[in-house]
Tab-separated table of C-alpha atoms in Angstrom:
chain	number	residue	atom	x	y	z
W	1	MET	CA	-0.122	-0.072	-0.026
W	2	TYR	CA	1.260	3.565	-0.824
W	3	ASN	CA	2.685	5.542	2.036
W	4	LEU	CA	3.932	9.227	1.318
W	5	GLU	CA	6.246	9.103	4.484
W	6	ASP	CA	7.880	5.980	2.878
W	7	GLU	CA	8.095	7.235	-0.465
W	8	ILE	CA	9.703	10.411	0.720
W	9	HIS	CA	12.114	8.177	2.702
W	10	ASP	CA	12.979	6.157	-0.334
W	11	GLN	CA	13.527	9.212	-2.550
W	12	LEU	CA	15.717	10.953	0.013
W	13	SER	CA	17.935	7.904	0.834
W	14	ARG	CA	18.157	7.518	-3.383
W	15	ARG	CA	19.305	11.126	-3.477
W	16	ASN	CA	22.008	10.676	-0.832
W	17	PHE	CA	23.370	7.731	-2.257
W	18	LEU	CA	23.466	9.287	-5.654
W	19	GLY	CA	25.148	12.372	-4.339
W	20	LYS	CA	27.872	10.464	-1.992
W	21	THR	CA	28.761	8.164	-4.884
W	22	SER	CA	28.941	11.052	-7.533
W	23	ILE	CA	26.548	8.756	-9.960
W	24	GLY	CA	23.828	10.882	-11.217
W	25	LEU	CA	20.792	9.843	-13.136
W	26	GLY	CA	22.165	10.306	-16.428
W	27	SER	CA	25.004	8.064	-15.364
W	28	LEU	CA	22.661	5.219	-14.307
W	29	ALA	CA	20.613	5.191	-17.601
W	30	LEU	CA	24.026	5.373	-19.688
W	31	ALA	CA	25.342	2.382	-17.600
W	32	SER	CA	22.026	0.485	-18.456
W	33	LEU	CA	22.494	1.055	-22.331
W	34	LEU	CA	26.155	0.078	-22.280
W	35	ASN	CA	25.799	-2.988	-20.211
W	36	PRO	CA	22.181	-4.435	-19.686
W	37	LYS	CA	23.300	-7.099	-17.513
W	38	SER	CA	25.082	-4.671	-14.842
W	39	LEU	CA	23.949	-4.374	-11.559
W	40	LEU	CA	22.777	-0.992	-12.449
W	41	ALA	CA	20.528	-2.273	-15.302
W	42	ALA	CA	19.154	-5.136	-13.168
W	43	PRO	CA	15.233	-5.773	-13.679
W	44	SER	CA	12.945	-3.878	-11.056
W	45	GLU	CA	12.180	-5.477	-7.820
W	46	GLY	CA	8.794	-4.757	-8.001
W	47	GLY	CA	6.137	-2.025	-7.526
W	48	ALA	CA	4.471	-1.009	-4.221
W	49	LEU	CA	3.686	-4.596	-3.276
W	50	GLY	CA	7.529	-5.499	-3.504
W	51	LYS	CA	6.502	-8.709	-5.118
W	52	PRO	CA	3.420	-10.912	-5.736
W	53	GLN	CA	1.412	-11.805	-2.658
W	54	PHE	CA	1.486	-15.424	-3.629
W	55	PRO	CA	2.820	-17.424	-6.625
W	56	PRO	CA	1.641	-15.964	-9.593
W	57	LYS	CA	0.470	-17.879	-12.374
W	58	VAL	CA	0.623	-14.863	-15.057
W	59	LYS	CA	3.781	-12.748	-15.516
W	60	ARG	CA	2.297	-10.902	-18.637
W	61	ILE	CA	-1.248	-9.800	-20.084
W	62	ILE	CA	-2.331	-9.024	-23.498
W	63	TYR	CA	-5.846	-7.386	-23.609
W	64	LEU	CA	-7.351	-7.519	-26.794
W	65	PHE	CA	-10.287	-4.896	-26.034
W	66	GLN	CA	-12.975	-4.904	-28.780
W	67	SER	CA	-14.536	-1.585	-28.599
W	68	GLY	CA	-17.977	-1.068	-29.787
W	69	ALA	CA	-19.392	-4.290	-28.008
W	70	PRO	CA	-19.350	-7.572	-30.471
W	71	SER	CA	-22.679	-9.306	-30.640
W	72	GLN	CA	-22.174	-12.540	-28.697
W	73	LEU	CA	-25.317	-14.063	-30.501
W	74	GLU	CA	-23.593	-13.488	-33.690
W	75	LEU	CA	-20.158	-15.316	-32.331
W	76	PHE	CA	-20.347	-17.308	-29.297
W	77	ASP	CA	-23.819	-17.843	-27.916
W	78	TYR	CA	-25.872	-20.006	-29.907
W	79	LYS	CA	-29.697	-19.651	-29.279
W	80	PRO	CA	-31.987	-22.072	-31.413
W	81	LYS	CA	-34.795	-20.678	-29.517
W	82	LEU	CA	-34.656	-17.340	-31.514
W	83	GLU	CA	-34.895	-19.322	-34.858
W	84	THR	CA	-38.071	-20.786	-33.891
W	85	MET	CA	-39.559	-17.461	-32.437
W	86	TRP	CA	-37.805	-15.205	-35.465
W	87	GLY	CA	-39.961	-11.766	-35.573
W	88	GLU	CA	-42.207	-12.548	-32.678
W	89	ASP	CA	-41.654	-9.880	-29.677
W	90	LEU	CA	-39.294	-10.520	-27.062
W	91	PRO	CA	-41.948	-11.562	-23.923
W	92	GLU	CA	-42.190	-9.172	-21.170
W	93	SER	CA	-41.742	-12.203	-18.647
W	94	VAL	CA	-38.150	-12.205	-20.359
W	95	ARG	CA	-37.481	-8.666	-20.447
W	96	LYS	CA	-38.898	-7.792	-16.825
W	97	GLY	CA	-38.842	-4.048	-17.544
W	98	GLN	CA	-35.295	-3.845	-17.818
W	99	ARG	CA	-33.564	-0.521	-18.635
W	100	LEU	CA	-33.285	0.106	-22.399
W	101	THR	CA	-31.170	2.738	-24.083
W	102	GLY	CA	-32.837	5.808	-25.758
W	103	MET	CA	-32.122	4.164	-29.260
W	104	THR	CA	-34.646	1.367	-28.668
W	105	ALA	CA	-36.533	2.662	-25.675
W	106	GLY	CA	-39.402	4.220	-27.957
W	107	GLN	CA	-39.832	1.234	-30.547
W	108	SER	CA	-43.559	-0.076	-30.283
W	109	ARG	CA	-41.949	-3.708	-30.739
W	110	PHE	CA	-38.975	-5.799	-29.826
W	111	PRO	CA	-38.936	-8.595	-32.555
W	112	LEU	CA	-36.856	-11.386	-31.613
W	113	ALA	CA	-33.934	-11.961	-34.345
W	114	ALA	CA	-31.846	-15.043	-34.865
W	115	SER	CA	-28.182	-14.931	-35.744
W	116	LYS	CA	-28.117	-15.086	-39.745
W	117	PHE	CA	-24.984	-17.298	-39.343
W	118	LYS	CA	-24.500	-20.934	-38.667
W	119	PHE	CA	-22.704	-22.285	-35.421
W	120	ALA	CA	-20.971	-25.518	-34.963
W	121	GLN	CA	-19.488	-27.435	-31.904
W	122	TYR	CA	-15.796	-27.640	-31.714
W	123	GLY	CA	-13.221	-29.445	-29.190
W	124	PRO	CA	-13.873	-31.826	-26.423
W	125	GLY	CA	-16.072	-29.356	-24.486
W	126	ARG	CA	-18.410	-29.052	-27.530
W	127	MET	CA	-18.368	-25.221	-27.672
W	128	TRP	CA	-20.263	-23.456	-29.999
W	129	ILE	CA	-18.501	-21.222	-32.413
W	130	SER	CA	-19.883	-19.036	-35.283
W	131	GLU	CA	-19.003	-19.660	-39.007
W	132	LEU	CA	-17.630	-16.184	-38.887
W	133	LEU	CA	-14.898	-17.311	-36.680
W	134	PRO	CA	-12.981	-20.085	-38.489
W	135	TYR	CA	-9.786	-19.457	-37.306
W	136	THR	CA	-10.973	-19.120	-33.597
W	137	SER	CA	-12.673	-22.449	-33.966
W	138	LYS	CA	-8.927	-23.974	-34.300
W	139	VAL	CA	-7.537	-22.937	-31.290
W	140	VAL	CA	-10.832	-23.491	-29.135
W	141	ASN	CA	-9.110	-25.801	-27.033
W	142	ASP	CA	-6.934	-23.384	-25.524
W	143	LEU	CA	-9.518	-20.975	-24.968
W	144	SER	CA	-11.874	-20.408	-21.699
W	145	PHE	CA	-15.283	-18.551	-22.523
W	146	ILE	CA	-17.150	-16.517	-19.785
W	147	ARG	CA	-20.774	-16.542	-21.171
W	148	THR	CA	-22.167	-14.496	-18.358
W	149	MET	CA	-20.407	-11.392	-18.193
W	150	HIS	CA	-22.558	-8.508	-16.996
W	151	THR	CA	-22.487	-4.708	-16.128
W	152	GLU	CA	-24.480	-1.909	-15.022
W	153	ALA	CA	-23.217	0.407	-17.804
W	154	ILE	CA	-25.519	0.618	-20.550
W	155	ASN	CA	-23.741	3.184	-22.822
W	156	HIS	CA	-20.005	2.988	-24.686
W	157	ASP	CA	-18.068	5.447	-22.710
W	158	PRO	CA	-19.197	4.494	-19.177
W	159	ALA	CA	-19.009	0.946	-20.024
W	160	VAL	CA	-15.544	0.921	-21.381
W	161	THR	CA	-14.302	3.168	-18.596
W	162	PHE	CA	-15.956	0.604	-16.200
W	163	PHE	CA	-14.000	-2.430	-17.689
W	164	GLN	CA	-10.573	-0.260	-17.798
W	165	THR	CA	-10.588	1.563	-14.502
W	166	GLY	CA	-13.161	-0.235	-12.313
W	167	SER	CA	-15.460	2.953	-12.301
W	168	GLN	CA	-17.968	4.326	-14.858
W	169	GLN	CA	-16.673	7.789	-14.042
W	170	ALA	CA	-13.491	8.948	-15.527
W	171	GLY	CA	-10.316	9.626	-13.115
W	172	ARG	CA	-9.629	6.403	-11.595
W	173	PRO	CA	-6.078	4.473	-12.802
W	174	SER	CA	-6.376	1.910	-15.456
W	175	PHE	CA	-6.261	-1.722	-15.066
W	176	GLY	CA	-2.483	-1.826	-16.593
W	177	SER	CA	-1.490	1.316	-14.417
W	178	TRP	CA	-2.651	-0.807	-11.239
W	179	VAL	CA	-0.487	-3.558	-12.466
W	180	SER	CA	2.146	-1.435	-13.011
W	181	TYR	CA	1.988	0.148	-9.610
W	182	GLY	CA	1.402	-3.124	-7.567
W	183	LEU	CA	4.155	-5.222	-9.629
W	184	GLY	CA	6.595	-2.982	-11.125
W	185	SER	CA	8.589	-3.598	-14.380
W	186	ASP	CA	10.704	-6.456	-15.556
W	187	ASN	CA	12.321	-4.404	-18.325
W	188	GLN	CA	13.936	-0.941	-17.243
W	189	ASN	CA	14.073	0.022	-21.160
W	190	LEU	CA	10.496	-0.012	-22.016
W	191	PRO	CA	7.239	0.854	-20.142
W	192	ALA	CA	5.720	-1.784	-17.780
W	193	PHE	CA	2.299	-0.794	-19.718
W	194	VAL	CA	1.885	-0.161	-23.567
W	195	VAL	CA	-1.220	0.944	-25.501
W	196	LEU	CA	-1.706	-0.099	-28.929
W	197	LEU	CA	-4.791	1.334	-31.139
W	198	SER	CA	-6.404	-0.023	-34.315
W	199	LYS	CA	-9.502	0.884	-36.153
W	200	GLY	CA	-12.221	-1.556	-37.861
W	201	ARG	CA	-14.596	-0.503	-40.538
W	202	ASN	CA	-16.800	1.715	-38.308
W	203	GLY	CA	-14.236	3.035	-35.849
W	204	ASP	CA	-17.028	5.692	-34.718
W	205	GLN	CA	-16.958	5.057	-30.967
W	206	PRO	CA	-13.956	7.229	-29.729
W	207	LEU	CA	-11.497	6.209	-27.151
W	208	TYR	CA	-9.969	8.686	-24.499
W	209	ALA	CA	-6.716	8.493	-22.701
W	210	LYS	CA	-8.286	8.390	-19.787
W	211	LEU	CA	-8.634	4.589	-20.376
W	212	TRP	CA	-5.019	4.112	-20.159
W	213	SER	CA	-4.581	7.053	-17.716
W	214	ASN	CA	-2.554	6.593	-14.424
W	215	GLY	CA	-5.278	8.493	-12.403
W	216	PHE	CA	-4.076	9.565	-8.980
W	217	LEU	CA	-1.211	6.886	-9.046
W	218	PRO	CA	2.451	8.186	-9.706
W	219	SER	CA	2.608	9.428	-13.248
W	220	ILE	CA	5.283	6.989	-14.222
W	221	HIS	CA	2.337	4.265	-14.185
W	222	GLN	CA	0.550	5.995	-17.200
W	223	GLY	CA	0.190	3.627	-20.151
W	224	VAL	CA	2.389	4.712	-23.140
W	225	VAL	CA	0.697	4.644	-26.589
W	226	PHE	CA	2.812	3.269	-29.468
W	227	ARG	CA	1.740	4.259	-32.869
W	228	SER	CA	2.334	3.187	-36.154
W	229	GLY	CA	4.611	4.912	-38.508
W	230	PRO	CA	8.325	6.546	-38.134
W	231	ASP	CA	7.434	8.278	-34.729
W	232	PRO	CA	5.661	5.623	-32.617
W	233	VAL	CA	6.197	7.610	-29.327
W	234	TYR	CA	5.634	11.354	-29.621
W	235	TYR	CA	8.591	13.433	-28.820
W	236	LEU	CA	10.636	10.660	-28.275
W	237	ASN	CA	13.099	11.103	-30.998
W	238	ASN	CA	15.858	14.225	-30.571
W	239	PRO	CA	14.653	17.395	-32.545
W	240	PRO	CA	16.849	18.795	-35.115
W	241	GLY	CA	20.358	19.941	-33.921
W	242	ILE	CA	19.993	17.787	-30.809
W	243	ASP	CA	22.411	14.659	-30.722
W	244	LYS	CA	22.667	11.710	-28.225
W	245	THR	CA	25.442	13.548	-26.155
W	246	SER	CA	23.592	16.987	-26.043
W	247	ARG	CA	20.246	15.206	-24.909
W	248	ARG	CA	22.424	13.158	-22.304
W	249	ARG	CA	24.018	16.609	-20.956
W	250	MET	CA	20.647	18.390	-20.939
W	251	LEU	CA	19.061	15.357	-18.740
W	252	ASP	CA	22.034	15.503	-16.243
W	253	TYR	CA	21.569	19.007	-15.668
W	254	LEU	CA	17.594	18.786	-15.488
W	255	ALA	CA	18.015	15.960	-12.846
W	256	GLN	CA	20.173	18.242	-10.645
W	257	MET	CA	17.700	20.947	-10.749
W	258	HIS	CA	14.934	18.596	-9.835
W	259	GLN	CA	16.949	17.381	-7.154
W	260	GLU	CA	17.506	21.034	-5.848
W	261	GLN	CA	13.569	21.462	-6.072
W	262	TYR	CA	12.822	18.167	-4.316
W	263	LYS	CA	14.914	19.213	-1.533
W	264	GLN	CA	12.792	22.376	-0.850
W	265	VAL	CA	9.227	20.730	-1.744
W	266	LEU	CA	9.653	16.935	-1.128
W	267	ASP	CA	7.028	16.124	-3.897
W	268	PRO	CA	7.580	12.670	-5.038
W	269	GLU	CA	6.095	13.457	-8.379
W	270	ILE	CA	9.225	15.605	-8.974
W	271	ASN	CA	11.227	12.247	-9.242
W	272	ASN	CA	8.282	10.418	-10.955
W	273	ARG	CA	8.629	12.935	-13.645
W	274	MET	CA	12.679	12.367	-13.961
W	275	ALA	CA	12.192	8.907	-14.183
W	276	GLN	CA	9.974	9.319	-17.212
W	277	TYR	CA	12.678	11.374	-18.810
W	278	GLU	CA	15.034	9.003	-18.307
W	279	MET	CA	12.823	6.315	-19.595
W	280	ALA	CA	12.127	8.030	-22.962
W	281	TYR	CA	16.105	8.464	-23.221
W	282	ARG	CA	16.402	4.692	-23.036
W	283	MET	CA	13.520	4.298	-25.060
W	284	GLN	CA	15.265	6.054	-27.935
W	285	THR	CA	17.234	2.889	-28.470
W	286	SER	CA	14.809	0.116	-27.522
W	287	VAL	CA	11.698	1.214	-29.079
W	288	PRO	CA	13.006	1.093	-32.756
W	289	GLU	CA	14.370	-2.359	-32.033
W	290	THR	CA	11.258	-3.680	-30.277
W	291	LEU	CA	8.724	-2.483	-33.051
W	292	ASP	CA	10.936	-3.468	-35.994
W	293	ILE	CA	9.170	-6.619	-37.743
W	294	SER	CA	11.272	-6.543	-40.882
W	295	LYS	CA	13.126	-9.583	-39.726
W	296	GLU	CA	9.866	-11.690	-38.982
W	297	PRO	CA	9.959	-14.749	-41.273
W	298	SER	CA	7.408	-14.801	-43.915
W	299	TYR	CA	5.388	-17.665	-42.142
W	300	ILE	CA	4.889	-15.336	-39.252
W	301	PHE	CA	3.143	-12.906	-41.392
W	302	ASP	CA	1.323	-15.786	-43.262
W	303	MET	CA	0.180	-17.060	-39.722
W	304	TYR	CA	-1.139	-13.527	-38.702
W	305	GLY	CA	-2.885	-12.511	-42.004
W	306	PRO	CA	-1.980	-10.300	-44.868
W	307	ASP	CA	-2.815	-7.048	-42.857
W	308	SER	CA	0.069	-7.831	-40.503
W	309	ARG	CA	2.530	-6.272	-42.895
W	310	LYS	CA	0.200	-2.932	-42.734
W	311	PRO	CA	1.352	-0.597	-39.905
W	312	GLY	CA	-1.636	0.297	-37.254
W	313	THR	CA	-3.911	-2.841	-38.229
W	314	PHE	CA	-5.204	-5.055	-35.616
W	315	ALA	CA	-3.075	-7.997	-37.167
W	316	ALA	CA	-0.063	-5.790	-36.979
W	317	ASN	CA	-0.606	-4.869	-33.264
W	318	CYS	CA	-1.197	-8.568	-32.436
W	319	LEU	CA	2.247	-9.108	-33.850
W	320	LEU	CA	3.724	-6.078	-31.900
W	321	ALA	CA	2.008	-7.354	-28.905
W	322	ARG	CA	3.843	-10.586	-29.072
W	323	LYS	CA	7.349	-8.793	-29.583
W	324	LEU	CA	6.346	-6.417	-26.639
W	325	ILE	CA	5.936	-9.394	-24.211
W	326	GLU	CA	9.115	-10.888	-25.645
W	327	LYS	CA	10.755	-8.034	-24.009
W	328	ASP	CA	8.806	-8.512	-20.743
W	329	VAL	CA	6.471	-5.773	-20.990
W	330	LYS	CA	4.012	-6.662	-18.194
W	331	PHE	CA	0.829	-5.210	-19.750
W	332	VAL	CA	-0.161	-4.749	-23.384
W	333	GLN	CA	-3.690	-2.987	-24.076
W	334	LEU	CA	-4.695	-3.399	-27.542
W	335	TYR	CA	-7.923	-1.507	-28.560
W	336	HIS	CA	-9.697	-2.379	-31.607
W	337	GLN	CA	-12.446	-0.062	-32.604
W	338	GLY	CA	-15.740	-1.009	-35.187
W	339	TRP	CA	-18.070	-3.276	-33.309
W	340	ASP	CA	-21.013	-1.014	-32.547
W	341	GLN	CA	-23.406	-2.228	-35.141
W	342	HIS	CA	-26.766	-0.956	-34.232
W	343	GLY	CA	-27.883	-1.392	-38.051
W	344	ASN	CA	-26.734	-3.345	-40.935
W	345	LEU	CA	-25.117	-5.889	-38.713
W	346	PRO	CA	-24.832	-8.949	-40.728
W	347	ASN	CA	-22.832	-7.229	-43.563
W	348	ASP	CA	-20.844	-5.038	-41.078
W	349	ILE	CA	-19.960	-8.035	-38.525
W	350	GLN	CA	-18.406	-10.246	-41.513
W	351	ILE	CA	-16.118	-7.444	-42.316
W	352	GLN	CA	-15.036	-6.701	-38.510
W	353	THR	CA	-14.628	-10.597	-37.881
W	354	LYS	CA	-12.390	-10.802	-40.987
W	355	SER	CA	-10.091	-8.410	-39.714
W	356	VAL	CA	-9.735	-9.900	-36.108
W	357	ASP	CA	-10.324	-13.578	-36.307
W	358	GLN	CA	-7.067	-14.706	-38.088
W	359	PRO	CA	-4.817	-12.475	-35.884
W	360	SER	CA	-6.197	-13.309	-32.625
W	361	ALA	CA	-6.034	-17.217	-33.223
W	362	ALA	CA	-2.516	-16.417	-34.651
W	363	LEU	CA	-1.196	-14.598	-31.376
W	364	ILE	CA	-2.486	-17.915	-29.438
W	365	MET	CA	-0.657	-20.267	-31.805
W	366	ASP	CA	2.545	-17.875	-32.013
W	367	LEU	CA	2.571	-17.735	-28.049
W	368	LYS	CA	2.240	-21.408	-27.618
W	369	GLN	CA	4.791	-22.269	-30.059
W	370	ARG	CA	7.506	-19.765	-28.085
W	371	GLY	CA	6.614	-21.055	-24.824
W	372	LEU	CA	5.312	-17.802	-23.749
W	373	LEU	CA	1.631	-19.161	-23.544
W	374	GLU	CA	2.780	-20.548	-20.316
W	375	ASP	CA	3.198	-17.556	-18.282
W	376	THR	CA	1.040	-14.973	-20.584
W	377	LEU	CA	-2.630	-14.494	-20.307
W	378	VAL	CA	-4.569	-13.270	-23.506
W	379	ILE	CA	-8.382	-11.456	-23.041
W	380	TRP	CA	-10.740	-10.895	-25.819
W	381	GLY	CA	-13.917	-9.006	-25.495
W	382	GLY	CA	-15.976	-5.879	-25.416
W	383	GLU	CA	-17.655	-3.561	-22.895
W	384	PHE	CA	-20.940	-5.471	-23.166
W	385	GLY	CA	-23.184	-7.492	-25.366
W	386	ARG	CA	-25.947	-6.813	-27.872
W	387	THR	CA	-29.857	-7.415	-27.741
W	388	ASN	CA	-31.652	-10.470	-28.840
W	389	TYR	CA	-34.311	-8.330	-30.531
W	390	SER	CA	-33.530	-5.992	-33.679
W	391	GLN	CA	-32.811	-2.427	-33.403
W	392	GLY	CA	-35.280	-1.120	-36.326
W	393	LYS	CA	-36.670	-2.828	-39.103
W	394	LEU	CA	-36.090	-6.596	-39.303
W	395	SER	CA	-35.621	-8.823	-42.169
W	396	LYS	CA	-34.163	-12.266	-42.891
W	397	ASP	CA	-30.989	-10.668	-44.281
W	398	ASN	CA	-30.806	-7.294	-42.337
W	399	TYR	CA	-31.163	-6.218	-38.621
W	400	GLY	CA	-29.270	-4.621	-35.851
W	401	ARG	CA	-28.811	-4.896	-32.363
W	402	ASP	CA	-28.896	-2.408	-29.559
W	403	HIS	CA	-26.513	-2.390	-26.367
W	404	HIS	CA	-27.328	-5.341	-23.891
W	405	PRO	CA	-25.320	-5.198	-20.368
W	406	ARG	CA	-27.361	-8.245	-18.804
W	407	CYS	CA	-24.978	-11.073	-20.613
W	408	PHE	CA	-22.504	-11.140	-22.954
W	409	THR	CA	-19.282	-13.237	-23.766
W	410	ILE	CA	-15.480	-12.756	-23.510
W	411	TRP	CA	-12.718	-15.251	-23.657
W	412	MET	CA	-9.369	-15.726	-22.217
W	413	ALA	CA	-6.418	-18.064	-22.973
W	414	GLY	CA	-3.012	-18.889	-21.388
W	415	ALA	CA	-1.531	-19.116	-18.097
W	416	GLY	CA	-3.660	-19.750	-15.153
W	417	VAL	CA	-7.033	-20.581	-16.792
W	418	LYS	CA	-8.691	-24.014	-17.611
W	419	LYS	CA	-8.575	-24.713	-21.476
W	420	GLY	CA	-11.514	-25.797	-23.437
W	421	MET	CA	-14.102	-24.715	-21.113
W	422	VAL	CA	-17.201	-22.545	-20.874
W	423	TYR	CA	-18.292	-21.051	-17.795
W	424	GLY	CA	-22.022	-19.884	-16.854
W	425	GLU	CA	-25.119	-20.124	-18.694
W	426	THR	CA	-27.702	-17.667	-20.367
W	427	ASP	CA	-31.305	-18.530	-20.617
W	428	GLU	CA	-32.767	-19.615	-23.994
W	429	PHE	CA	-33.574	-16.252	-25.247
W	430	GLY	CA	-29.727	-14.892	-24.744
W	431	TYR	CA	-31.469	-12.351	-22.723
W	432	ASN	CA	-30.651	-13.178	-19.110
W	433	ILE	CA	-28.221	-14.926	-16.866
W	434	ALA	CA	-29.418	-18.618	-16.011
W	435	LYS	CA	-26.236	-19.756	-14.093
W	436	ASP	CA	-23.133	-18.500	-12.606
W	437	PRO	CA	-22.991	-14.717	-13.227
W	438	VAL	CA	-19.375	-12.929	-13.555
W	439	HIS	CA	-19.447	-9.303	-13.025
W	440	VAL	CA	-16.981	-6.875	-14.201
W	441	HIS	CA	-15.203	-6.526	-10.850
W	442	ASP	CA	-15.223	-10.591	-10.343
W	443	PHE	CA	-13.421	-10.646	-13.830
W	444	GLN	CA	-10.705	-7.949	-12.531
W	445	ALA	CA	-10.190	-9.590	-9.257
W	446	THR	CA	-9.692	-12.996	-10.937
W	447	VAL	CA	-7.114	-11.371	-13.347
W	448	LEU	CA	-5.174	-9.743	-10.625
W	449	HIS	CA	-5.196	-13.071	-8.520
W	450	LEU	CA	-3.825	-14.707	-11.513
W	451	MET	CA	-0.862	-12.179	-11.267
W	452	GLY	CA	-0.379	-13.132	-7.658
W	453	VAL	CA	-2.378	-10.199	-6.236
W	454	ASP	CA	-5.225	-9.855	-3.867
W	455	HIS	CA	-7.053	-7.591	-5.239
W	456	GLU	CA	-8.531	-6.277	-1.807
W	457	LYS	CA	-4.800	-5.414	-1.087
W	458	LEU	CA	-3.649	-3.558	-4.072
W	459	THR	CA	-4.638	-0.194	-2.678
W	460	PHE	CA	-3.646	3.611	-2.805
W	461	LYS	CA	-4.642	6.314	-0.293
W	462	HIS	CA	-6.410	9.168	-2.255
W	463	GLN	CA	-8.197	12.233	-0.817
W	464	GLY	CA	-8.629	10.191	2.578
W	465	ARG	CA	-9.847	6.911	1.310
W	466	ARG	CA	-8.129	3.772	0.091
W	467	TYR	CA	-9.091	3.114	-3.590
W	468	ARG	CA	-8.729	-0.278	-5.588
W	469	LEU	CA	-9.342	-1.457	-9.146
W	470	THR	CA	-12.477	-3.254	-7.900
W	471	ASP	CA	-13.650	-0.636	-5.505
W	472	VAL	CA	-15.381	-2.343	-2.689
W	473	HIS	CA	-16.714	-5.364	-4.795
W	474	GLY	CA	-15.458	-8.162	-6.770
W	475	LYS	CA	-14.426	-12.117	-5.936
W	476	VAL	CA	-12.192	-14.445	-7.714
W	477	VAL	CA	-14.086	-16.888	-9.926
W	478	LYS	CA	-12.157	-19.900	-8.878
W	479	PRO	CA	-13.806	-22.393	-11.294
W	480	LEU	CA	-12.065	-20.834	-14.103
W	481	LEU	CA	-8.550	-21.514	-12.405
W	482	ALA	CA	-6.497	-24.202	-13.765
């Protein structure tokens, strides 16, 4: 748990040590570049927790967040009942007066819409997978499905914020920031928390920096966005007229001024900011090397699909995610937009799944063949699900679906979770949970548990209260654990 007095003591001790031994922050950074295996470049001993609270199953996380909310009824949750009752009104005994969005609350009818797409069962667990996901069906034995996710949020912005920060209101630290704060970093030359962004066909739901913000945690734990193109991190490269030696000299002088300022105000954020400058200096070497995919063999690009050669695509970012966790980046957050399909769903979801199906499955296979899936957790899912009734006009070939927070599907794969299983059941209409609900906070608590963290004990005192990712809720879903 964070303690200001301990933080000040740590910073004072560090400053005294550096001053007495004549080794400035700049020398430390330079030493790590010249000799990464030296004592000065040793991996971080951990974050606020010092080390995991119990033996972890997971060392790294890749979170493939599907922004806009994929329709579980088109992908994972097969409901024959909707075929037999196609076009009939959703029974009030099923809906039970539950809240609707403003986009369908005014409809006079709620006609049930069966998926246009065929389903088949795969693997020993006989899990239903849509024909839209042929590549995912090939790795189904490595996946663990949660069919009964649910949330209170019914609109995109609060729902995405809830999944990413544990609160529907902005201002809380993000999932990756909590992990960075609690467990630290295993690579001093790259951030512990990296964000990758990609767009689908209809990337109309905006994503804001609050989703990867450090909130009230120290700023060194904020997610760092890596972009496609020659400048993957803004302002990382030296401007014209500034070479590496000049930059090093500037940082050394800046460190001296920061230390003098710290003596007067004892604000830990001063040293956090200096640590960020030093990280940026080291990243000038580490980022271009890490993001260079030119040396990947052709069969890897073939595995991830043709889009993997196009920077900024979901496929290219999946490949980058693998490279980042190879460098011991602890939390890679990939956001993919384009799932908000209120109308023209059958056409749009085909385009969207074609862009994510092959690379998602390829990431699982690639991690597995490298032995990385043994201690890496991959998560795939959105902020809520889709209604079983049509938004707007319904026809056999066309329909839309509104937001549905009552039950939806996500999957996980890799370290610590059971393979080839489905957890939870929805009713025959796919509208309510019939068995084993999993709340957003339960999901967050379970992921932290897999990393060796008790979600109730990873806290930060802010404005007189101790906050945590799971707020005052959440329980570990033990049947999911291997």
